[in-house]
PDB file of C-alpha atoms and ligand atoms in Angstrom:
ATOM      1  CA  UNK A   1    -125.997  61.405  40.753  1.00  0.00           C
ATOM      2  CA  UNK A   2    -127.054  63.178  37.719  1.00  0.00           C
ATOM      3  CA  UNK A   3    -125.876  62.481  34.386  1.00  0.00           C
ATOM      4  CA  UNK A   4    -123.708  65.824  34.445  1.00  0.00           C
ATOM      5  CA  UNK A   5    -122.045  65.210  37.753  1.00  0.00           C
ATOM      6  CA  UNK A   6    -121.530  61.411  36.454  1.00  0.00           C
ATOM      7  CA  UNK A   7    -119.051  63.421  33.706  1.00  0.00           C
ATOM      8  CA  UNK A   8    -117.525  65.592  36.554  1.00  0.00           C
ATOM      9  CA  UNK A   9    -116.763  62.642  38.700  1.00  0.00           C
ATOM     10  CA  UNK A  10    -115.036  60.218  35.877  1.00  0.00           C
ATOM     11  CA  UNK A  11    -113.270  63.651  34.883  1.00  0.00           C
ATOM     12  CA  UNK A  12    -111.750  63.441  37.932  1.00  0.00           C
ATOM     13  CA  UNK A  13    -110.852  60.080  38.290  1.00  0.00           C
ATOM     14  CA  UNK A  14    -109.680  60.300  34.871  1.00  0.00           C
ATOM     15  CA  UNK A  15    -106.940  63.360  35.003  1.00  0.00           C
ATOM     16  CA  UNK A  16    -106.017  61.413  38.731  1.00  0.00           C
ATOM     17  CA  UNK A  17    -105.259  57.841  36.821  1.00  0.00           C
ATOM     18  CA  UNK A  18    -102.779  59.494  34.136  1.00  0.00           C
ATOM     19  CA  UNK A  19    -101.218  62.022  37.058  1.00  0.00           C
ATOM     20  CA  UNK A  20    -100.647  58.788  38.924  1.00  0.00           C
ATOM     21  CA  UNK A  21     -99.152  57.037  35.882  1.00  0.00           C
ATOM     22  CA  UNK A  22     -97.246  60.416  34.601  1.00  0.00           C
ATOM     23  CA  UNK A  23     -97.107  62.865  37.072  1.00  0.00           C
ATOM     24  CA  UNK A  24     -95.760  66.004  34.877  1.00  0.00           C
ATOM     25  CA  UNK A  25     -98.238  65.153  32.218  1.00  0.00           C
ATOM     26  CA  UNK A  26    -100.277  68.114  32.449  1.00  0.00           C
ATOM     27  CA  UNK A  27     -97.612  70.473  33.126  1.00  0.00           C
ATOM     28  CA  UNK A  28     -95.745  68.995  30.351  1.00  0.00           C
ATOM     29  CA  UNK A  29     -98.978  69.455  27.928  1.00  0.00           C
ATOM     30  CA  UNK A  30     -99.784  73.008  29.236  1.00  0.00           C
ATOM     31  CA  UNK A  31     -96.591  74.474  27.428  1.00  0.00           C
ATOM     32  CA  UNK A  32     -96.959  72.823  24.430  1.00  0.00           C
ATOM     33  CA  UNK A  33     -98.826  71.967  21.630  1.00  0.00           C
ATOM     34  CA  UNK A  34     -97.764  70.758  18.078  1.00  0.00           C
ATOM     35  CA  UNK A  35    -100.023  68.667  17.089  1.00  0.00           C
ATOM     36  CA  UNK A  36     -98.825  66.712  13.579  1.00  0.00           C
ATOM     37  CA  UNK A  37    -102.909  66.634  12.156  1.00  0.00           C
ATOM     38  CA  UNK A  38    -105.852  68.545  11.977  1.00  0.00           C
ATOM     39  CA  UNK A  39    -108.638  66.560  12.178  1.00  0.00           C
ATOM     40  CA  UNK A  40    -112.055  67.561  10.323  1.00  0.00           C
ATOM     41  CA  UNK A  41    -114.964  64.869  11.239  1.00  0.00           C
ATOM     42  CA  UNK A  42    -118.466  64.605  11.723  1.00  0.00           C
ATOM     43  CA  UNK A  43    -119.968  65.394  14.874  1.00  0.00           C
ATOM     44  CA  UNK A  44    -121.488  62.073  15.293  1.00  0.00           C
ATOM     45  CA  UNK A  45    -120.917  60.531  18.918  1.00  0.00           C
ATOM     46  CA  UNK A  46    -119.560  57.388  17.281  1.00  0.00           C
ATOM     47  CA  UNK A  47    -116.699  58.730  16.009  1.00  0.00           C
ATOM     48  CA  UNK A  48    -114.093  60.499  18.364  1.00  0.00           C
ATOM     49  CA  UNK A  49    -110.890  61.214  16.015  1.00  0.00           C
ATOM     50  CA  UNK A  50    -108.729  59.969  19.218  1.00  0.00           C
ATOM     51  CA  UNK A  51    -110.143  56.827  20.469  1.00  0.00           C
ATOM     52  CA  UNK A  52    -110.734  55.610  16.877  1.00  0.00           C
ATOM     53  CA  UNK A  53    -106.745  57.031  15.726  1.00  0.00           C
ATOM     54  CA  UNK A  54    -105.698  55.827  19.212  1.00  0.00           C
ATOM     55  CA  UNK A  55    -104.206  58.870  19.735  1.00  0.00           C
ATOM     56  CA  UNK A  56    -103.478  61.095  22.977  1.00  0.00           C
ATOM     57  CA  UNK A  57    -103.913  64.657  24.399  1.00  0.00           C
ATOM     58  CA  UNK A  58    -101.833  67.479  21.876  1.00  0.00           C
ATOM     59  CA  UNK A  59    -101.595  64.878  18.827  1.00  0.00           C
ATOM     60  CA  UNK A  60    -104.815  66.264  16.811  1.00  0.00           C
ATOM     61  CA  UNK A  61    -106.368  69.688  16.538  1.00  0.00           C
ATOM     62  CA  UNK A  62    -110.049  68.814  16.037  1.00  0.00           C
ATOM     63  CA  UNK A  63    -113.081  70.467  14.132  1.00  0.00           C
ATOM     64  CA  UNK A  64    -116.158  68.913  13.853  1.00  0.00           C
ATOM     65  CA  UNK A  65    -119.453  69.827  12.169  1.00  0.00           C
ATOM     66  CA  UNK A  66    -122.271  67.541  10.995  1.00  0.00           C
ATOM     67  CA  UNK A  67    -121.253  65.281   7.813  1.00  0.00           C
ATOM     68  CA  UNK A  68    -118.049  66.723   8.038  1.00  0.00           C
ATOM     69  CA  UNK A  69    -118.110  69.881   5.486  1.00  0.00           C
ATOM     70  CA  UNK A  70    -115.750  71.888   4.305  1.00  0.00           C
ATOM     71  CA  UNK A  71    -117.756  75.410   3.338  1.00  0.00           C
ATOM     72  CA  UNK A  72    -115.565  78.158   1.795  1.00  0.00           C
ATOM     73  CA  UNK A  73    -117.990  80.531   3.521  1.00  0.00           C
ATOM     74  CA  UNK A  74    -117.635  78.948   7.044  1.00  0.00           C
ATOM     75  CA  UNK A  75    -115.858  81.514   9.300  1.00  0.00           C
ATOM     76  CA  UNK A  76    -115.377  78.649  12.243  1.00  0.00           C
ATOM     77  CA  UNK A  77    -114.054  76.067   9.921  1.00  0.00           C
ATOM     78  CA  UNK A  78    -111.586  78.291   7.973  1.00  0.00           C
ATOM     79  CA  UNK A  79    -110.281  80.037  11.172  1.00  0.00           C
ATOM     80  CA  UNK A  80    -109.651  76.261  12.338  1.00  0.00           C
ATOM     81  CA  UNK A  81    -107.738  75.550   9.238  1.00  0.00           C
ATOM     82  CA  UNK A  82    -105.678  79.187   8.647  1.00  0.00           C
ATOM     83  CA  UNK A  83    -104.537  78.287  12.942  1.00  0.00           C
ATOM     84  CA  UNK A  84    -104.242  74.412  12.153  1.00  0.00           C
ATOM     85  CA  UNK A  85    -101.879  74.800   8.418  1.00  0.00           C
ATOM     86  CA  UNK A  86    -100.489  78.757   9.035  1.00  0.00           C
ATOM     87  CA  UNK A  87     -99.664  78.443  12.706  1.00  0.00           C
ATOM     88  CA  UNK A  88     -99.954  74.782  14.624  1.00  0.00           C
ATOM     89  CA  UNK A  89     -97.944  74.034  10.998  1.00  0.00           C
ATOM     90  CA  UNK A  90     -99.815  70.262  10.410  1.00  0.00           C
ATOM     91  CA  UNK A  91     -98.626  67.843   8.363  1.00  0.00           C
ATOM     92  CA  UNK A  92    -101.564  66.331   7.541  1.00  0.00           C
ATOM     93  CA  UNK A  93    -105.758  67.402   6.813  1.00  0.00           C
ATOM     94  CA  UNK A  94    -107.723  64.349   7.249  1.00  0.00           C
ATOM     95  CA  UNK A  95    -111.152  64.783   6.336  1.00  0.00           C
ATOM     96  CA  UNK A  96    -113.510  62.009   8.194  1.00  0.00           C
ATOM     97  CA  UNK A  97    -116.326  60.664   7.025  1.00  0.00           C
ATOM     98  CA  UNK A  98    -118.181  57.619   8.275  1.00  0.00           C
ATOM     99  CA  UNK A  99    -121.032  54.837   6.604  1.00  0.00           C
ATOM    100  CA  UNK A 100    -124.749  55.451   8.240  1.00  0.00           C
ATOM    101  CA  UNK A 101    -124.323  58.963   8.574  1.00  0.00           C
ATOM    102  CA  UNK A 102    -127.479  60.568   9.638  1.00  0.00           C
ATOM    103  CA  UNK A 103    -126.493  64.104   7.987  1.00  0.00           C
ATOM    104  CA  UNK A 104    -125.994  62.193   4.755  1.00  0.00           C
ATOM    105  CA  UNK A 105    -129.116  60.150   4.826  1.00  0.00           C
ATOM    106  CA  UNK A 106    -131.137  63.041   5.590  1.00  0.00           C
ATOM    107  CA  UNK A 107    -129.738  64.743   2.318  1.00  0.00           C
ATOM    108  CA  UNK A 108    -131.031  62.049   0.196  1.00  0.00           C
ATOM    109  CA  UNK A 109    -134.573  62.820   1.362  1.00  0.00           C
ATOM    110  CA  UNK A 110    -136.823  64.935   0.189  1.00  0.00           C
ATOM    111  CA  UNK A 111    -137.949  65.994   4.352  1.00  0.00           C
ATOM    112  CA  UNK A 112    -138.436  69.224   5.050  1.00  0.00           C
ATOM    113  CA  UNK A 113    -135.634  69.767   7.964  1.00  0.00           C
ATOM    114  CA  UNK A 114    -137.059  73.263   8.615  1.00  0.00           C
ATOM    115  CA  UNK A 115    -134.193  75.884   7.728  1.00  0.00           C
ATOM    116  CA  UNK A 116    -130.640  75.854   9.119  1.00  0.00           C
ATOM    117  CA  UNK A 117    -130.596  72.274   8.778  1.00  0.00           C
ATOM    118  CA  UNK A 118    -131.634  72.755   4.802  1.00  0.00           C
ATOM    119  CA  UNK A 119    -129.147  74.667   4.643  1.00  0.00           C
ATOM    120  CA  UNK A 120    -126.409  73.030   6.032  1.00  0.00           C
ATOM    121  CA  UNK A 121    -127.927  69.639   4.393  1.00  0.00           C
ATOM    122  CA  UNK A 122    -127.799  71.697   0.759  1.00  0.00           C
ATOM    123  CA  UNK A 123    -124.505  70.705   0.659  1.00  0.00           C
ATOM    124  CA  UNK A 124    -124.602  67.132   0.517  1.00  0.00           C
ATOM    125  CA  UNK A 125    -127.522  67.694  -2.258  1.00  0.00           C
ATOM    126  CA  UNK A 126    -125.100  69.630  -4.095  1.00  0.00           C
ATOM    127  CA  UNK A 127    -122.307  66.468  -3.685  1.00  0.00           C
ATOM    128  CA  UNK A 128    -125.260  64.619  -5.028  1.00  0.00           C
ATOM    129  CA  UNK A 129    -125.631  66.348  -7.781  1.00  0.00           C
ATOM    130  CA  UNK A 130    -122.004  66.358  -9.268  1.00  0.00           C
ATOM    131  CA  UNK A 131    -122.580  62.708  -8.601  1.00  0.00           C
ATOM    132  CA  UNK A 132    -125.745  61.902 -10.065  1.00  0.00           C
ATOM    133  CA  UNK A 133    -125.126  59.476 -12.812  1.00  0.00           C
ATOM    134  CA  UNK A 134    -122.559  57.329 -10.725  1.00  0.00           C
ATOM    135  CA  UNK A 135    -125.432  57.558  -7.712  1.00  0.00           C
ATOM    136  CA  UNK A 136    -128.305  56.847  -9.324  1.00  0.00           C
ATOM    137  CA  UNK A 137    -127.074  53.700 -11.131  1.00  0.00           C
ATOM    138  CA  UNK A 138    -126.253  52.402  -7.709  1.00  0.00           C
ATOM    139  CA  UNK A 139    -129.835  50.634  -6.465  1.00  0.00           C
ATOM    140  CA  UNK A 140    -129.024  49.773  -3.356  1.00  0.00           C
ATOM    141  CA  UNK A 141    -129.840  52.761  -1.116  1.00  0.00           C
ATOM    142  CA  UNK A 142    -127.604  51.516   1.956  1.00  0.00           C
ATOM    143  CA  UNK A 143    -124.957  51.002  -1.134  1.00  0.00           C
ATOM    144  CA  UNK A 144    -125.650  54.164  -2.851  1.00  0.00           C
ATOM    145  CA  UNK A 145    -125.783  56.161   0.448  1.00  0.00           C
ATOM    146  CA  UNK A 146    -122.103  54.507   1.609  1.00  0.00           C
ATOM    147  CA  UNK A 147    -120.646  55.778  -2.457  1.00  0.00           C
ATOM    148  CA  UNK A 148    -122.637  59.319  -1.534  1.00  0.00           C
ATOM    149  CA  UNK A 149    -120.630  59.346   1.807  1.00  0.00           C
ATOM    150  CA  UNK A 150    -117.477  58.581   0.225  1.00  0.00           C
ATOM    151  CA  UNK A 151    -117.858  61.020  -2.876  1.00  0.00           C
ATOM    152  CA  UNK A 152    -118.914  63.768   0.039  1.00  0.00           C
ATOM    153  CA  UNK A 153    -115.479  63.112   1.793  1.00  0.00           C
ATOM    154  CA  UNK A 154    -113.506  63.642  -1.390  1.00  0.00           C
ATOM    155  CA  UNK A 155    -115.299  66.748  -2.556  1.00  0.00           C
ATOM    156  CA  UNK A 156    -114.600  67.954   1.651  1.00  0.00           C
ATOM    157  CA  UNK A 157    -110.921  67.478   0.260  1.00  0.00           C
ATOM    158  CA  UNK A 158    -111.376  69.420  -3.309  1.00  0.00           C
ATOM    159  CA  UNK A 159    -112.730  72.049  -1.408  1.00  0.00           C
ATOM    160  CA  UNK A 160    -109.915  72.340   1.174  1.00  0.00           C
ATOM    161  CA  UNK A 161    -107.581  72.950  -1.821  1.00  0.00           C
ATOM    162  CA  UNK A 162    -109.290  75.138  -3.263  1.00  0.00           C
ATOM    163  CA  UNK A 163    -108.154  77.744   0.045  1.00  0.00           C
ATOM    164  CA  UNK A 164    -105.606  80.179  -0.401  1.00  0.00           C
ATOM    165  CA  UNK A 165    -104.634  79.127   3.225  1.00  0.00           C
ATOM    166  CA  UNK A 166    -104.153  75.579   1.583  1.00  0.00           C
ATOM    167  CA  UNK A 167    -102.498  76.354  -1.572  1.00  0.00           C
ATOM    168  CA  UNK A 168     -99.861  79.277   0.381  1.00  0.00           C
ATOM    169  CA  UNK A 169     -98.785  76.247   1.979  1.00  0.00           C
ATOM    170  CA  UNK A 170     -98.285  73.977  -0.820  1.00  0.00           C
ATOM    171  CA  UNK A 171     -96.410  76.759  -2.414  1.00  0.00           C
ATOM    172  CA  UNK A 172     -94.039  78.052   0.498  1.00  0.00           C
ATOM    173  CA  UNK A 173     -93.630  74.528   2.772  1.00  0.00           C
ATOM    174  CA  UNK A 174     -94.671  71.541   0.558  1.00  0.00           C
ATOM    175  CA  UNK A 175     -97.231  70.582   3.109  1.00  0.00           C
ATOM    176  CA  UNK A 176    -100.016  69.772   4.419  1.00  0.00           C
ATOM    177  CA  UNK A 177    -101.181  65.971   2.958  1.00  0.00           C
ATOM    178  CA  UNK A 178    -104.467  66.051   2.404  1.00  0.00           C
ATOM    179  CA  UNK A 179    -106.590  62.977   3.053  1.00  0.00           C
ATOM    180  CA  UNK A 180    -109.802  61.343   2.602  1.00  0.00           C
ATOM    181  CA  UNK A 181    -111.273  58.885   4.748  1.00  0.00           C
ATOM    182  CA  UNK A 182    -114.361  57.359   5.664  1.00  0.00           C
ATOM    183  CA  UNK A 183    -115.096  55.112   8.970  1.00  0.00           C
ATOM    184  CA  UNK A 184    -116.939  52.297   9.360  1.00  0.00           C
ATOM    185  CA  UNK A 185    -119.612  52.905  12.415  1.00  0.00           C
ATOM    186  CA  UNK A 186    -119.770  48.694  11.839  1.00  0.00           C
ATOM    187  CA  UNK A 187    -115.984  47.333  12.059  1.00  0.00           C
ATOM    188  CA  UNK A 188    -114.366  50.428  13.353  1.00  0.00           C
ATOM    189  CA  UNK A 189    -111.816  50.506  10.391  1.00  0.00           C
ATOM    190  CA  UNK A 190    -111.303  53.587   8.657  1.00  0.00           C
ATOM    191  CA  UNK A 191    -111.130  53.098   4.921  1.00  0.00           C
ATOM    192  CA  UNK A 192    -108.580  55.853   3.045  1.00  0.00           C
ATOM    193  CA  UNK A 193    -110.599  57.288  -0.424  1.00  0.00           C
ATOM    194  CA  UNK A 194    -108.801  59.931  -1.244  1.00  0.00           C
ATOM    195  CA  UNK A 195    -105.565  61.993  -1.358  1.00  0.00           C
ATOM    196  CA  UNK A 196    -104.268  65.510  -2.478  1.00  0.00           C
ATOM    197  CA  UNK A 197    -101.001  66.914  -1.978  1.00  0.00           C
ATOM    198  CA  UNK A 198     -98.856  70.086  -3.054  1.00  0.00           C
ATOM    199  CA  UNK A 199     -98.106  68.182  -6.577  1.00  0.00           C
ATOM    200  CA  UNK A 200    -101.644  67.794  -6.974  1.00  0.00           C
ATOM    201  CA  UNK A 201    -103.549  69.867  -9.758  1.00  0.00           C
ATOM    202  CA  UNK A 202    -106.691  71.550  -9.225  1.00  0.00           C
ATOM    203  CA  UNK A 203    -109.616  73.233 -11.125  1.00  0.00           C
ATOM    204  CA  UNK A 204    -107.402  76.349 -12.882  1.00  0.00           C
ATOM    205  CA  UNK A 205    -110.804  78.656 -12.113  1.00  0.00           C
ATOM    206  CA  UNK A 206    -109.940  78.198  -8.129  1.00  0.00           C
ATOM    207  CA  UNK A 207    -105.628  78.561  -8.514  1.00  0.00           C
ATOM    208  CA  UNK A 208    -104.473  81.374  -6.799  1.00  0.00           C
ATOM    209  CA  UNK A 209    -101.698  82.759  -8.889  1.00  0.00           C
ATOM    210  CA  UNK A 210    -100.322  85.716  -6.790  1.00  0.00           C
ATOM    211  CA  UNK A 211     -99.955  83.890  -3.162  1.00  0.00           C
TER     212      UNK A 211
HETATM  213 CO1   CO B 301    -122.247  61.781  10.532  1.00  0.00          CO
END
């Protein structure tokens, strides 16, 4: 059996354990889905939002990119968030970091990635950058690199509010909560850094006044 048909079998032995154990599940979950968080994480193998939230099928809307950015210029990751916060209605935006991530490590170097990845990666530099006092006093580079992934998450979440879909929201419903976290790849706990919500004040130059 190929690796691919190993997926197709254990998909079907899968959906046939929880129809055994629920047999309207899927017919219950085709109608319906109102998911209470949207879930933006890294697309790191490691970290799968459910198993690591323990959470089932319809309980987070998921996007995941690599080092978990939030890009005001990203068509896929803002029509995520306008469905998740204008439509689906979440309570919550977690953003989801984790220690040893490879997209943040590669940021600290000074490799050549070859374009679209310098791109992407250009990001993180710019994170960096913001941060460079704090980072650079830090000489530890495992310890520096876990404070770089941790200042990246919050910045995910500065950048969130700064949406119009985020602050029309805050304005007209008092919601979403937005959160910070980062996950240990190590322990498997997820450590909370960070936290925004519609009391929360942000750079004047990126307030929408007219929503
Ligand atoms: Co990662």
């Amino acid at each position: 059996m190929t690796p691919v048909e190993k997926l197709l079998q254990s998909n079907k032995a899968w959906a046939a354990e929880v129809k055994s154990k629920d047999p309207d599940y899927f017919e219950r979950l085709s109608h319906l889905q109102t998911p209470e968080f949207l879930w933006i994480g890294c697309s790191d193998s490691r970290v799968p939002a459910d198993k690591i939230t323990g959470t089932q099928p319809g309980e987070i809307f998921v996007h995941r990119n690599i080092a978990n950015l939030v890009i005001h210029t990203d068509v896929n990751l803002l029509s995520v968030l306008d469905f998740a916060v204008t439509h689906l209605k979440v309570r919550h935006v977690i953003v989801c970091g984790h220690y040893g991530c490879g997209g943040v490590k590669a940021a600290m170097t000074n490799h050549d990635y070859k374009y679209v990845l310098n791109m992407w990666l250009r990001n993180i530099k710019d994170v960096y950058r913001l941060h460079r006092t704090e980072l650079d006093s830090i000489e530890d580079l495992e310890m520096r690199t876990d404070r770089l992934t941790e200042l990246n998450v919050k910045e995910q979440v500065l950048h969130l509010a700064k949406t119009s879909i985020i602050q029309r929201a805050w304005k007209k419903e008092e919601r979403p909560r937005l959160h910070g976290w980062v996950y240990g790849l190590k322990d498997g706990i997820i450590k909370p850094v960070f936290e925004m919500d519609h009391h929360s004040r942000i750079d004047p130059m990126y307030e929408y006044d007219d929503l």
